[in-house]
Amino acid sequence: MLYLRNLIYHPTACPTAILKAVNLELAPQQLGLIIGPSGSGKSTLLEILSGLAEPTSGAVFWREQELLAEQIQQLAGLVFQFPERHFCGGTILEELRLGHPELGSERVRDALSEVGLEHLSLSAKPHALSGGQQRRLALAVQLIRQPNLLLLDEPTAGLDWSMRRQLVNLLAKLKKDWTLLVVTHDAGDLLAIADCCWTLNHGELKSVDPMTLKAKVQEPQPAV
Ligand SMILES: Nc1ncnc2c1ncn2[C@@H]1O[C@H](COP(=O)(O)OP(=O)(O)OP(=O)(O)O)[C@@H](O)[C@H]1O
Ligand SMILES: [Mg+2]
């Protein structure tokens, strides 16, 4: 179980806090969805939850234990927005083993099959894959480390309708084994697989019922 308690992020150069007393609880094998407009603090929150940034105050707990930034790095795997832009391995195998040369071929194969890429050659170039395959590879790069918590920043951004649908199905499958926290400005088809939802506005996180949001999305639009 992930708990965030009164998390505040307020760099001294900023007139107001970027994250304002954020409280959140996420149970294992659930998919939490945070929806917020551009600039609301989504990526900043994921940076804290992946140990890349330290909160000004407040705490992150996993089960009953409060975590320091370096412990959070072990716990969480962050998939950046447009992760394919950060690929630096010349082959799929190199990409998966970056920073973990000790990982055996079984872990490599397991990570690829988790994301449905087991049929690809390990010597294929990451940049030669389709957009949807690249997103899957970026997920495998984090899953191979077997993090307790998978963090995804706008996972469907820039994908066409069918690739988006495939990725949403994959996330629905992954949450059977992993705990996922997804941030997006456009809930769209991610709402269907969310177990709990929050909105984030100007750094303020509020819990919302996914069913209420789903009903809103499905409401017929008034004729103009
Ligand atoms: N270290 C920092 N110092 C000052 N301002 C920052 C810092 N980090 C983020 N910000 C500001 O905090 C706000 C939130 O940024 P963040 O990138 O988290 O938003 P976001 O919700 O991810 O937006 P987008 O949807 O555009 O990706 C922005 O106004 C950004 O300029
Ligand atoms: Mg962002």
PDB file of C-alpha atoms and ligand atoms in Angstrom:
ATOM      1  CA  MET A   1       0.000   0.000   0.000  1.00  0.00           C
ATOM      2  CA  LEU A   2       1.288   3.429  -0.960  1.00  0.00           C
ATOM      3  CA  TYR A   3       0.507   6.357   1.326  1.00  0.00           C
ATOM      4  CA  LEU A   4       1.326  10.003   0.705  1.00  0.00           C
ATOM      5  CA  ARG A   5       0.939  12.192   3.735  1.00  0.00           C
ATOM      6  CA  ASN A   6       0.728  15.993   3.392  1.00  0.00           C
ATOM      7  CA  LEU A   7       3.267  16.096   0.606  1.00  0.00           C
ATOM      8  CA  ILE A   8       4.305  19.660  -0.200  1.00  0.00           C
ATOM      9  CA  TYR A   9       6.709  20.716  -2.947  1.00  0.00           C
ATOM     10  CA  HIS A  10       7.602  24.369  -2.828  1.00  0.00           C
ATOM     11  CA  PRO A  11      10.914  25.361  -4.442  1.00  0.00           C
ATOM     12  CA  THR A  12      12.145  28.592  -2.852  1.00  0.00           C
ATOM     13  CA  ALA A  13      12.116  30.390  -6.235  1.00  0.00           C
ATOM     14  CA  CYS A  14       8.347  29.753  -6.651  1.00  0.00           C
ATOM     15  CA  PRO A  15       5.780  32.188  -5.216  1.00  0.00           C
ATOM     16  CA  THR A  16       3.336  29.345  -4.489  1.00  0.00           C
ATOM     17  CA  ALA A  17       3.752  25.632  -3.775  1.00  0.00           C
ATOM     18  CA  ILE A  18       3.673  23.335  -6.822  1.00  0.00           C
ATOM     19  CA  LEU A  19       2.155  20.515  -4.715  1.00  0.00           C
ATOM     20  CA  LYS A  20      -0.073  21.503  -1.803  1.00  0.00           C
ATOM     21  CA  ALA A  21      -0.511  18.994   1.048  1.00  0.00           C
ATOM     22  CA  VAL A  22      -1.110  16.021  -1.221  1.00  0.00           C
ATOM     23  CA  ASN A  23      -2.668  12.971   0.484  1.00  0.00           C
ATOM     24  CA  LEU A  24      -3.192   9.728  -1.395  1.00  0.00           C
ATOM     25  CA  GLU A  25      -3.611   6.013  -0.713  1.00  0.00           C
ATOM     26  CA  LEU A  26      -3.194   3.352  -3.361  1.00  0.00           C
ATOM     27  CA  ALA A  27      -3.720  -0.353  -2.676  1.00  0.00           C
ATOM     28  CA  PRO A  28      -1.620  -3.109  -4.296  1.00  0.00           C
ATOM     29  CA  GLN A  29      -2.702  -4.307  -7.746  1.00  0.00           C
ATOM     30  CA  GLN A  30      -4.782  -1.234  -8.321  1.00  0.00           C
ATOM     31  CA  LEU A  31      -4.530   1.390 -10.991  1.00  0.00           C
ATOM     32  CA  GLY A  32      -4.732   4.937  -9.670  1.00  0.00           C
ATOM     33  CA  LEU A  33      -5.404   7.710 -12.185  1.00  0.00           C
ATOM     34  CA  ILE A  34      -4.564  11.368 -11.589  1.00  0.00           C
ATOM     35  CA  ILE A  35      -6.151  13.779 -14.040  1.00  0.00           C
ATOM     36  CA  GLY A  36      -4.974  17.359 -14.244  1.00  0.00           C
ATOM     37  CA  PRO A  37      -4.388  20.099 -16.798  1.00  0.00           C
ATOM     38  CA  SER A  38      -0.974  21.170 -18.051  1.00  0.00           C
ATOM     39  CA  GLY A  39       1.113  22.741 -15.293  1.00  0.00           C
ATOM     40  CA  SER A  40      -0.993  21.260 -12.448  1.00  0.00           C
ATOM     41  CA  GLY A  41       1.978  19.359 -10.989  1.00  0.00           C
ATOM     42  CA  LYS A  42       1.484  15.820 -12.364  1.00  0.00           C
ATOM     43  CA  SER A  43       5.059  15.200 -13.512  1.00  0.00           C
ATOM     44  CA  THR A  44       6.418  16.876 -10.372  1.00  0.00           C
ATOM     45  CA  LEU A  45       4.453  14.422  -8.230  1.00  0.00           C
ATOM     46  CA  LEU A  46       5.831  11.477 -10.218  1.00  0.00           C
ATOM     47  CA  GLU A  47       9.363  12.871  -9.853  1.00  0.00           C
ATOM     48  CA  ILE A  48       8.922  12.801  -6.082  1.00  0.00           C
ATOM     49  CA  LEU A  49       7.382   9.326  -6.158  1.00  0.00           C
ATOM     50  CA  SER A  50      10.299   8.013  -8.189  1.00  0.00           C
ATOM     51  CA  GLY A  51      12.906   9.605  -5.907  1.00  0.00           C
ATOM     52  CA  LEU A  52      14.113  12.118  -8.521  1.00  0.00           C
ATOM     53  CA  ALA A  53      12.985  15.083  -6.417  1.00  0.00           C
ATOM     54  CA  GLU A  54      12.649  15.521  -2.670  1.00  0.00           C
ATOM     55  CA  PRO A  55       9.457  16.960  -1.203  1.00  0.00           C
ATOM     56  CA  THR A  56       9.708  20.158   0.844  1.00  0.00           C
ATOM     57  CA  SER A  57       7.700  18.435   3.578  1.00  0.00           C
ATOM     58  CA  GLY A  58       5.415  15.454   4.057  1.00  0.00           C
ATOM     59  CA  ALA A  59       6.147  11.782   3.703  1.00  0.00           C
ATOM     60  CA  VAL A  60       5.886   8.778   1.396  1.00  0.00           C
ATOM     61  CA  PHE A  61       5.069   5.449   3.052  1.00  0.00           C
ATOM     62  CA  TRP A  62       5.134   1.983   1.574  1.00  0.00           C
ATOM     63  CA  ARG A  63       3.186  -0.331   3.867  1.00  0.00           C
ATOM     64  CA  GLU A  64       4.083   1.039   7.311  1.00  0.00           C
ATOM     65  CA  GLN A  65       7.549   2.245   6.421  1.00  0.00           C
ATOM     66  CA  GLU A  66       8.420   5.860   5.669  1.00  0.00           C
ATOM     67  CA  LEU A  67      10.773   6.039   2.685  1.00  0.00           C
ATOM     68  CA  LEU A  68      13.758   8.240   1.901  1.00  0.00           C
ATOM     69  CA  ALA A  69      14.378   9.356  -1.695  1.00  0.00           C
ATOM     70  CA  GLU A  70      16.933   6.581  -2.359  1.00  0.00           C
ATOM     71  CA  GLN A  71      14.547   3.919  -1.018  1.00  0.00           C
ATOM     72  CA  ILE A  72      11.806   5.314  -3.244  1.00  0.00           C
ATOM     73  CA  GLN A  73      14.119   4.843  -6.233  1.00  0.00           C
ATOM     74  CA  GLN A  74      14.230   1.109  -5.458  1.00  0.00           C
ATOM     75  CA  LEU A  75      10.475   0.924  -4.956  1.00  0.00           C
ATOM     76  CA  ALA A  76       9.243   2.729  -8.040  1.00  0.00           C
ATOM     77  CA  GLY A  77       9.802   2.588 -11.787  1.00  0.00           C
ATOM     78  CA  LEU A  78       8.959   5.749 -13.734  1.00  0.00           C
ATOM     79  CA  VAL A  79       8.010   5.669 -17.403  1.00  0.00           C
ATOM     80  CA  PHE A  80       8.467   9.240 -18.654  1.00  0.00           C
ATOM     81  CA  GLN A  81       6.170  10.984 -21.086  1.00  0.00           C
ATOM     82  CA  PHE A  82       7.349  10.035 -24.618  1.00  0.00           C
ATOM     83  CA  PRO A  83       9.793   7.465 -23.144  1.00  0.00           C
ATOM     84  CA  GLU A  84      11.006   6.441 -26.610  1.00  0.00           C
ATOM     85  CA  ARG A  85      12.847   9.785 -26.791  1.00  0.00           C
ATOM     86  CA  HIS A  86      15.097   8.568 -23.993  1.00  0.00           C
ATOM     87  CA  PHE A  87      16.075   5.218 -25.541  1.00  0.00           C
ATOM     88  CA  CYS A  88      19.843   4.918 -25.651  1.00  0.00           C
ATOM     89  CA  GLY A  89      20.493   1.211 -26.227  1.00  0.00           C
ATOM     90  CA  GLY A  90      21.477   0.160 -29.755  1.00  0.00           C
ATOM     91  CA  THR A  91      19.364  -3.012 -29.443  1.00  0.00           C
ATOM     92  CA  ILE A  92      16.368  -4.163 -27.402  1.00  0.00           C
ATOM     93  CA  LEU A  93      18.712  -6.267 -25.247  1.00  0.00           C
ATOM     94  CA  GLU A  94      20.994  -3.298 -24.565  1.00  0.00           C
ATOM     95  CA  GLU A  95      18.026  -1.096 -23.715  1.00  0.00           C
ATOM     96  CA  LEU A  96      16.682  -3.641 -21.232  1.00  0.00           C
ATOM     97  CA  ARG A  97      20.053  -4.230 -19.622  1.00  0.00           C
ATOM     98  CA  LEU A  98      21.116  -0.582 -19.315  1.00  0.00           C
ATOM     99  CA  GLY A  99      22.410  -0.170 -15.791  1.00  0.00           C
ATOM    100  CA  HIS A 100      21.718  -3.871 -15.032  1.00  0.00           C
ATOM    101  CA  PRO A 101      24.240  -5.881 -17.080  1.00  0.00           C
ATOM    102  CA  GLU A 102      23.910  -8.717 -14.558  1.00  0.00           C
ATOM    103  CA  LEU A 103      20.306  -9.504 -15.487  1.00  0.00           C
ATOM    104  CA  GLY A 104      20.029 -12.945 -17.069  1.00  0.00           C
ATOM    105  CA  SER A 105      18.226 -13.893 -20.249  1.00  0.00           C
ATOM    106  CA  GLU A 106      15.261 -15.240 -18.277  1.00  0.00           C
ATOM    107  CA  ARG A 107      14.548 -11.822 -16.734  1.00  0.00           C
ATOM    108  CA  VAL A 108      14.911 -10.248 -20.186  1.00  0.00           C
ATOM    109  CA  ARG A 109      12.446 -12.708 -21.735  1.00  0.00           C
ATOM    110  CA  ASP A 110      10.004 -12.358 -18.811  1.00  0.00           C
ATOM    111  CA  ALA A 111      10.000  -8.560 -19.094  1.00  0.00           C
ATOM    112  CA  LEU A 112       9.363  -8.712 -22.842  1.00  0.00           C
ATOM    113  CA  SER A 113       6.572 -11.245 -22.513  1.00  0.00           C
ATOM    114  CA  GLU A 114       4.902  -9.150 -19.776  1.00  0.00           C
ATOM    115  CA  VAL A 115       4.412  -6.462 -22.422  1.00  0.00           C
ATOM    116  CA  GLY A 116       3.684  -8.788 -25.354  1.00  0.00           C
ATOM    117  CA  LEU A 117       6.995  -8.253 -27.187  1.00  0.00           C
ATOM    118  CA  GLU A 118       8.450 -11.756 -26.736  1.00  0.00           C
ATOM    119  CA  HIS A 119       8.331 -12.359 -30.490  1.00  0.00           C
ATOM    120  CA  LEU A 120      10.827  -9.560 -31.234  1.00  0.00           C
ATOM    121  CA  SER A 121      14.508 -10.199 -31.872  1.00  0.00           C
ATOM    122  CA  LEU A 122      16.714  -9.019 -29.002  1.00  0.00           C
ATOM    123  CA  SER A 123      19.020  -7.479 -31.587  1.00  0.00           C
ATOM    124  CA  ALA A 124      16.280  -5.310 -33.126  1.00  0.00           C
ATOM    125  CA  LYS A 125      16.864  -1.555 -32.859  1.00  0.00           C
ATOM    126  CA  PRO A 126      14.487   0.183 -30.401  1.00  0.00           C
ATOM    127  CA  HIS A 127      14.068   3.104 -32.798  1.00  0.00           C
ATOM    128  CA  ALA A 128      12.940   0.748 -35.582  1.00  0.00           C
ATOM    129  CA  LEU A 129       9.891  -0.419 -33.575  1.00  0.00           C
ATOM    130  CA  SER A 130       6.388   0.946 -34.075  1.00  0.00           C
ATOM    131  CA  GLY A 131       5.163   3.684 -31.720  1.00  0.00           C
ATOM    132  CA  GLY A 132       3.065   1.220 -29.710  1.00  0.00           C
ATOM    133  CA  GLN A 133       5.932  -1.286 -29.485  1.00  0.00           C
ATOM    134  CA  GLN A 134       8.276   1.451 -28.270  1.00  0.00           C
ATOM    135  CA  ARG A 135       5.871   2.295 -25.438  1.00  0.00           C
ATOM    136  CA  ARG A 136       5.730  -1.400 -24.520  1.00  0.00           C
ATOM    137  CA  LEU A 137       9.517  -1.623 -24.529  1.00  0.00           C
ATOM    138  CA  ALA A 138       9.710   1.426 -22.234  1.00  0.00           C
ATOM    139  CA  LEU A 139       7.378  -0.393 -19.822  1.00  0.00           C
ATOM    140  CA  ALA A 140       9.542  -3.533 -20.013  1.00  0.00           C
ATOM    141  CA  VAL A 141      12.646  -1.435 -19.210  1.00  0.00           C
ATOM    142  CA  GLN A 142      11.026  -0.584 -15.858  1.00  0.00           C
ATOM    143  CA  LEU A 143       9.381  -3.971 -15.237  1.00  0.00           C
ATOM    144  CA  ILE A 144      12.683  -5.817 -15.605  1.00  0.00           C
ATOM    145  CA  ARG A 145      13.768  -4.129 -12.346  1.00  0.00           C
ATOM    146  CA  GLN A 146      10.610  -5.565 -10.725  1.00  0.00           C
ATOM    147  CA  PRO A 147       9.540  -2.345  -8.975  1.00  0.00           C
ATOM    148  CA  ASN A 148       6.653  -2.450  -6.479  1.00  0.00           C
ATOM    149  CA  LEU A 149       5.092   0.612  -8.028  1.00  0.00           C
ATOM    150  CA  LEU A 150       4.932   1.534 -11.703  1.00  0.00           C
ATOM    151  CA  LEU A 151       4.517   5.245 -12.451  1.00  0.00           C
ATOM    152  CA  LEU A 152       3.371   6.347 -15.894  1.00  0.00           C
ATOM    153  CA  ASP A 153       3.384   9.907 -17.217  1.00  0.00           C
ATOM    154  CA  GLU A 154       0.837  10.385 -20.046  1.00  0.00           C
ATOM    155  CA  PRO A 155       1.259   6.794 -21.293  1.00  0.00           C
ATOM    156  CA  THR A 156      -1.100   7.165 -24.264  1.00  0.00           C
ATOM    157  CA  ALA A 157       0.097  10.595 -25.477  1.00  0.00           C
ATOM    158  CA  GLY A 158       0.777  10.747 -29.192  1.00  0.00           C
ATOM    159  CA  LEU A 159      -0.557   7.244 -29.950  1.00  0.00           C
ATOM    160  CA  ASP A 160      -3.254   6.648 -32.543  1.00  0.00           C
ATOM    161  CA  TRP A 161      -6.613   5.163 -31.568  1.00  0.00           C
ATOM    162  CA  SER A 162      -5.708   1.504 -32.043  1.00  0.00           C
ATOM    163  CA  MET A 163      -2.303   1.729 -30.330  1.00  0.00           C
ATOM    164  CA  ARG A 164      -3.960   3.584 -27.464  1.00  0.00           C
ATOM    165  CA  ARG A 165      -6.515   0.819 -27.103  1.00  0.00           C
ATOM    166  CA  GLN A 166      -3.738  -1.813 -27.069  1.00  0.00           C
ATOM    167  CA  LEU A 167      -1.792   0.078 -24.430  1.00  0.00           C
ATOM    168  CA  VAL A 168      -4.871   0.477 -22.210  1.00  0.00           C
ATOM    169  CA  ASN A 169      -5.494  -3.295 -22.488  1.00  0.00           C
ATOM    170  CA  LEU A 170      -1.871  -3.923 -21.550  1.00  0.00           C
ATOM    171  CA  LEU A 171      -2.128  -1.674 -18.464  1.00  0.00           C
ATOM    172  CA  ALA A 172      -5.324  -3.510 -17.454  1.00  0.00           C
ATOM    173  CA  LYS A 173      -3.357  -6.779 -17.646  1.00  0.00           C
ATOM    174  CA  LEU A 174      -0.329  -5.390 -15.782  1.00  0.00           C
ATOM    175  CA  LYS A 175      -2.376  -4.251 -12.800  1.00  0.00           C
ATOM    176  CA  LYS A 176      -3.078  -7.912 -11.991  1.00  0.00           C
ATOM    177  CA  ASP A 177       0.565  -8.169 -10.894  1.00  0.00           C
ATOM    178  CA  TRP A 178       1.710  -4.602 -10.249  1.00  0.00           C
ATOM    179  CA  THR A 179       0.520  -1.388  -8.623  1.00  0.00           C
ATOM    180  CA  LEU A 180       0.184   1.419 -11.154  1.00  0.00           C
ATOM    181  CA  LEU A 181      -0.150   5.162 -10.796  1.00  0.00           C
ATOM    182  CA  VAL A 182      -0.926   6.986 -14.042  1.00  0.00           C
ATOM    183  CA  VAL A 183      -1.049  10.738 -14.606  1.00  0.00           C
ATOM    184  CA  THR A 184      -2.707  12.350 -17.596  1.00  0.00           C
ATOM    185  CA  HIS A 185      -4.374  15.527 -18.763  1.00  0.00           C
ATOM    186  CA  ASP A 186      -6.922  13.504 -20.740  1.00  0.00           C
ATOM    187  CA  ALA A 187      -8.486  10.568 -18.875  1.00  0.00           C
ATOM    188  CA  GLY A 188     -10.208   9.237 -22.020  1.00  0.00           C
ATOM    189  CA  ASP A 189     -10.058   5.456 -22.230  1.00  0.00           C
ATOM    190  CA  LEU A 190      -7.870   5.164 -19.100  1.00  0.00           C
ATOM    191  CA  LEU A 191     -10.943   5.826 -16.937  1.00  0.00           C
ATOM    192  CA  ALA A 192     -12.359   2.431 -17.853  1.00  0.00           C
ATOM    193  CA  ILE A 193      -9.472   0.617 -16.132  1.00  0.00           C
ATOM    194  CA  ALA A 194      -8.979   2.981 -13.158  1.00  0.00           C
ATOM    195  CA  ASP A 195      -9.754   1.672  -9.655  1.00  0.00           C
ATOM    196  CA  CYS A 196      -9.418   5.088  -8.048  1.00  0.00           C
ATOM    197  CA  CYS A 197      -9.159   8.613  -9.421  1.00  0.00           C
ATOM    198  CA  TRP A 198      -8.048  12.032  -8.352  1.00  0.00           C
ATOM    199  CA  THR A 199      -8.062  15.426  -9.984  1.00  0.00           C
ATOM    200  CA  LEU A 200      -5.038  17.690  -9.644  1.00  0.00           C
ATOM    201  CA  ASN A 201      -5.468  21.447 -10.046  1.00  0.00           C
ATOM    202  CA  HIS A 202      -2.752  23.965  -9.160  1.00  0.00           C
ATOM    203  CA  GLY A 203      -1.108  21.323  -6.983  1.00  0.00           C
ATOM    204  CA  GLU A 204      -4.282  20.390  -5.083  1.00  0.00           C
ATOM    205  CA  LEU A 205      -5.216  16.721  -5.246  1.00  0.00           C
ATOM    206  CA  LYS A 206      -8.863  15.724  -4.754  1.00  0.00           C
ATOM    207  CA  SER A 207     -10.302  12.236  -4.775  1.00  0.00           C
ATOM    208  CA  VAL A 208     -13.147  11.622  -7.237  1.00  0.00           C
ATOM    209  CA  ASP A 209     -15.303   8.605  -7.919  1.00  0.00           C
ATOM    210  CA  PRO A 210     -14.251   7.018 -11.252  1.00  0.00           C
ATOM    211  CA  MET A 211     -17.922   6.130 -11.913  1.00  0.00           C
ATOM    212  CA  THR A 212     -18.932   9.812 -11.687  1.00  0.00           C
ATOM    213  CA  LEU A 213     -16.203  10.759 -14.139  1.00  0.00           C
ATOM    214  CA  LYS A 214     -17.135   7.907 -16.492  1.00  0.00           C
ATOM    215  CA  ALA A 215     -20.766   9.053 -16.451  1.00  0.00           C
ATOM    216  CA  LYS A 216     -19.655  12.612 -17.298  1.00  0.00           C
ATOM    217  CA  VAL A 217     -17.522  11.426 -20.224  1.00  0.00           C
ATOM    218  CA  GLN A 218     -20.466   9.389 -21.560  1.00  0.00           C
ATOM    219  CA  GLU A 219     -23.005  12.225 -21.215  1.00  0.00           C
ATOM    220  CA  PRO A 220     -24.364  13.272 -24.620  1.00  0.00           C
ATOM    221  CA  GLN A 221     -22.999  16.662 -25.623  1.00  0.00           C
ATOM    222  CA  PRO A 222     -25.631  19.377 -26.077  1.00  0.00           C
ATOM    223  CA  ALA A 223     -26.304  20.288 -29.708  1.00  0.00           C
ATOM    224  CA  VAL A 224     -24.906  23.679 -30.747  1.00  0.00           C
TER     225      VAL A 224
HETATM  226  N1  LIG B   1      11.936  22.806  -9.805  1.00  0.00           N
HETATM  227  C1  LIG B   1      10.994  23.688 -10.203  1.00  0.00           C
HETATM  228  N2  LIG B   1      11.160  25.016  -9.988  1.00  0.00           N
HETATM  229  C2  LIG B   1      10.219  25.884 -10.369  1.00  0.00           C
HETATM  230  N3  LIG B   1       9.095  25.556 -10.975  1.00  0.00           N
HETATM  231  C3  LIG B   1       8.869  24.263 -11.250  1.00  0.00           C
HETATM  232  C4  LIG B   1       9.807  23.259 -10.877  1.00  0.00           C
HETATM  233  N4  LIG B   1       9.295  22.062 -11.267  1.00  0.00           N
HETATM  234  C5  LIG B   1       8.113  22.316 -11.856  1.00  0.00           C
HETATM  235  N5  LIG B   1       7.851  23.639 -11.844  1.00  0.00           N
HETATM  236  C6  LIG B   1       6.583  24.289 -12.277  1.00  0.00           C
HETATM  237  O1  LIG B   1       5.552  23.586 -11.603  1.00  0.00           O
HETATM  238  C7  LIG B   1       4.365  23.504 -12.364  1.00  0.00           C
HETATM  239  C8  LIG B   1       3.960  22.063 -12.529  1.00  0.00           C
HETATM  240  O2  LIG B   1       4.797  21.425 -13.471  1.00  0.00           O
HETATM  241  P1  LIG B   1       4.589  19.932 -13.954  1.00  0.00           P
HETATM  242  O3  LIG B   1       5.597  19.682 -15.030  1.00  0.00           O
HETATM  243  O4  LIG B   1       4.617  19.035 -12.781  1.00  0.00           O
HETATM  244  O5  LIG B   1       3.116  19.987 -14.550  1.00  0.00           O
HETATM  245  P2  LIG B   1       2.340  18.876 -15.392  1.00  0.00           P
HETATM  246  O6  LIG B   1       0.984  18.736 -14.755  1.00  0.00           O
HETATM  247  O7  LIG B   1       3.150  17.652 -15.522  1.00  0.00           O
HETATM  248  O8  LIG B   1       2.151  19.587 -16.798  1.00  0.00           O
HETATM  249  P3  LIG B   1       2.109  18.931 -18.306  1.00  0.00           P
HETATM  250  O9  LIG B   1       0.719  18.336 -18.455  1.00  0.00           O
HETATM  251  O10 LIG B   1       2.289  20.118 -19.191  1.00  0.00           O
HETATM  252  O11 LIG B   1       3.194  17.921 -18.406  1.00  0.00           O
HETATM  253  C9  LIG B   1       4.688  24.214 -13.672  1.00  0.00           C
HETATM  254  O12 LIG B   1       4.205  25.532 -13.575  1.00  0.00           O
HETATM  255  C10 LIG B   1       6.220  24.176 -13.736  1.00  0.00           C
HETATM  256  O13 LIG B   1       6.715  25.263 -14.479  1.00  0.00           O
HETATM  257 MG    MG B   2       3.970  16.650 -17.154  1.00  0.00          MG
END
